[in-house]
Amino acid sequence: MDEKTCESCKHYIQHYIRIENKYSEIALGHCVYPRVKSRDRDTKACEHYTDKGHGK
Ligand code: SF4
């Protein structure tokens, strides 16, 4: 079963919140490929998924 999500994709941009000068990850982010769109880290990977650790 394919468990990949946007969180481990190189096109995923994590969003953070700042509380008293400390940054914390939140569940939300966005994707920049092939166009900018809202995603969260648990979104199921799409056909454009590219593993962060494997370049292209
Ligand atoms: S390319 Fe697909 S898998 Fe990768 S962040 Fe965007 S929507 Fe998620």
Short mmCIF file of C-alpha atoms and ligand atoms in Angstrom, two decimals:
data_model
loop_
_atom_site.label_atom_id
_atom_site.label_comp_id
_atom_site.label_asym_id
_atom_site.label_seq_id
_atom_site.Cartn_x
_atom_site.Cartn_y
_atom_site.Cartn_z
CA MET A 1 0.00 0.00 0.00
CA ASP A 2 1.35 3.44 -0.95
CA GLU A 3 1.52 5.62 2.18
CA LYS A 4 3.35 8.61 0.67
CA THR A 5 2.04 12.06 1.55
CA CYS A 6 2.96 15.63 0.64
CA GLU A 7 5.11 15.87 3.78
CA SER A 8 7.99 13.93 2.19
CA CYS A 9 7.67 15.50 -1.29
CA LYS A 10 10.23 18.05 -2.43
CA HIS A 11 7.47 20.26 -3.83
CA TYR A 12 5.82 20.66 -0.42
CA ILE A 13 6.46 23.91 1.49
CA GLN A 14 5.84 23.59 5.21
CA HIS A 15 4.04 26.43 7.01
CA TYR A 16 5.02 27.55 10.49
CA ILE A 17 3.59 29.68 13.26
CA ARG A 18 5.63 31.87 15.54
CA ILE A 19 4.80 32.04 19.22
CA GLU A 20 7.04 34.23 21.35
CA ASN A 21 9.91 34.02 18.83
CA LYS A 22 9.73 30.23 18.56
CA TYR A 23 8.68 28.70 15.22
CA SER A 24 6.56 25.57 15.20
CA GLU A 25 5.44 23.39 12.31
CA ILE A 26 1.72 23.28 11.66
CA ALA A 27 -0.22 20.71 9.64
CA LEU A 28 -0.71 23.15 6.78
CA GLY A 29 1.51 24.01 3.88
CA HIS A 30 1.40 24.45 0.15
CA CYS A 31 2.61 22.78 -3.01
CA VAL A 32 4.50 24.64 -5.71
CA TYR A 33 4.29 22.12 -8.55
CA PRO A 34 3.01 22.32 -11.15
CA ARG A 35 1.31 25.39 -9.66
CA VAL A 36 0.84 26.86 -6.20
CA LYS A 37 -1.98 25.29 -4.22
CA SER A 38 -2.84 24.66 -0.58
CA ARG A 39 -1.98 21.25 0.78
CA ASP A 40 -1.33 19.77 4.18
CA ARG A 41 1.37 17.35 5.21
CA ASP A 42 -1.08 14.43 5.40
CA THR A 43 -2.47 14.92 1.89
CA LYS A 44 -2.07 11.73 -0.13
CA ALA A 45 0.73 12.06 -2.68
CA CYS A 46 -0.25 12.91 -6.24
CA GLU A 47 1.29 11.78 -9.55
CA HIS A 48 3.91 14.59 -9.33
CA TYR A 49 5.35 13.30 -6.07
CA THR A 50 9.16 13.51 -5.88
CA ASP A 51 10.88 12.22 -2.78
CA LYS A 52 12.82 14.98 -0.96
CA GLY A 53 15.82 12.74 -0.60
CA HIS A 54 16.11 11.71 -4.22
CA GLY A 55 16.59 14.92 -6.18
CA LYS A 56 14.61 14.89 -9.40
S1 SF4 B 1 3.60 17.52 -6.07
FE1 SF4 B 1 1.85 16.29 -5.33
S2 SF4 B 1 2.70 15.06 -3.68
FE2 SF4 B 1 4.13 16.73 -4.05
S3 SF4 B 1 3.53 18.35 -2.60
FE3 SF4 B 1 2.49 18.72 -4.55
S4 SF4 B 1 0.47 17.78 -4.31
FE4 SF4 B 1 1.84 16.90 -2.74
#
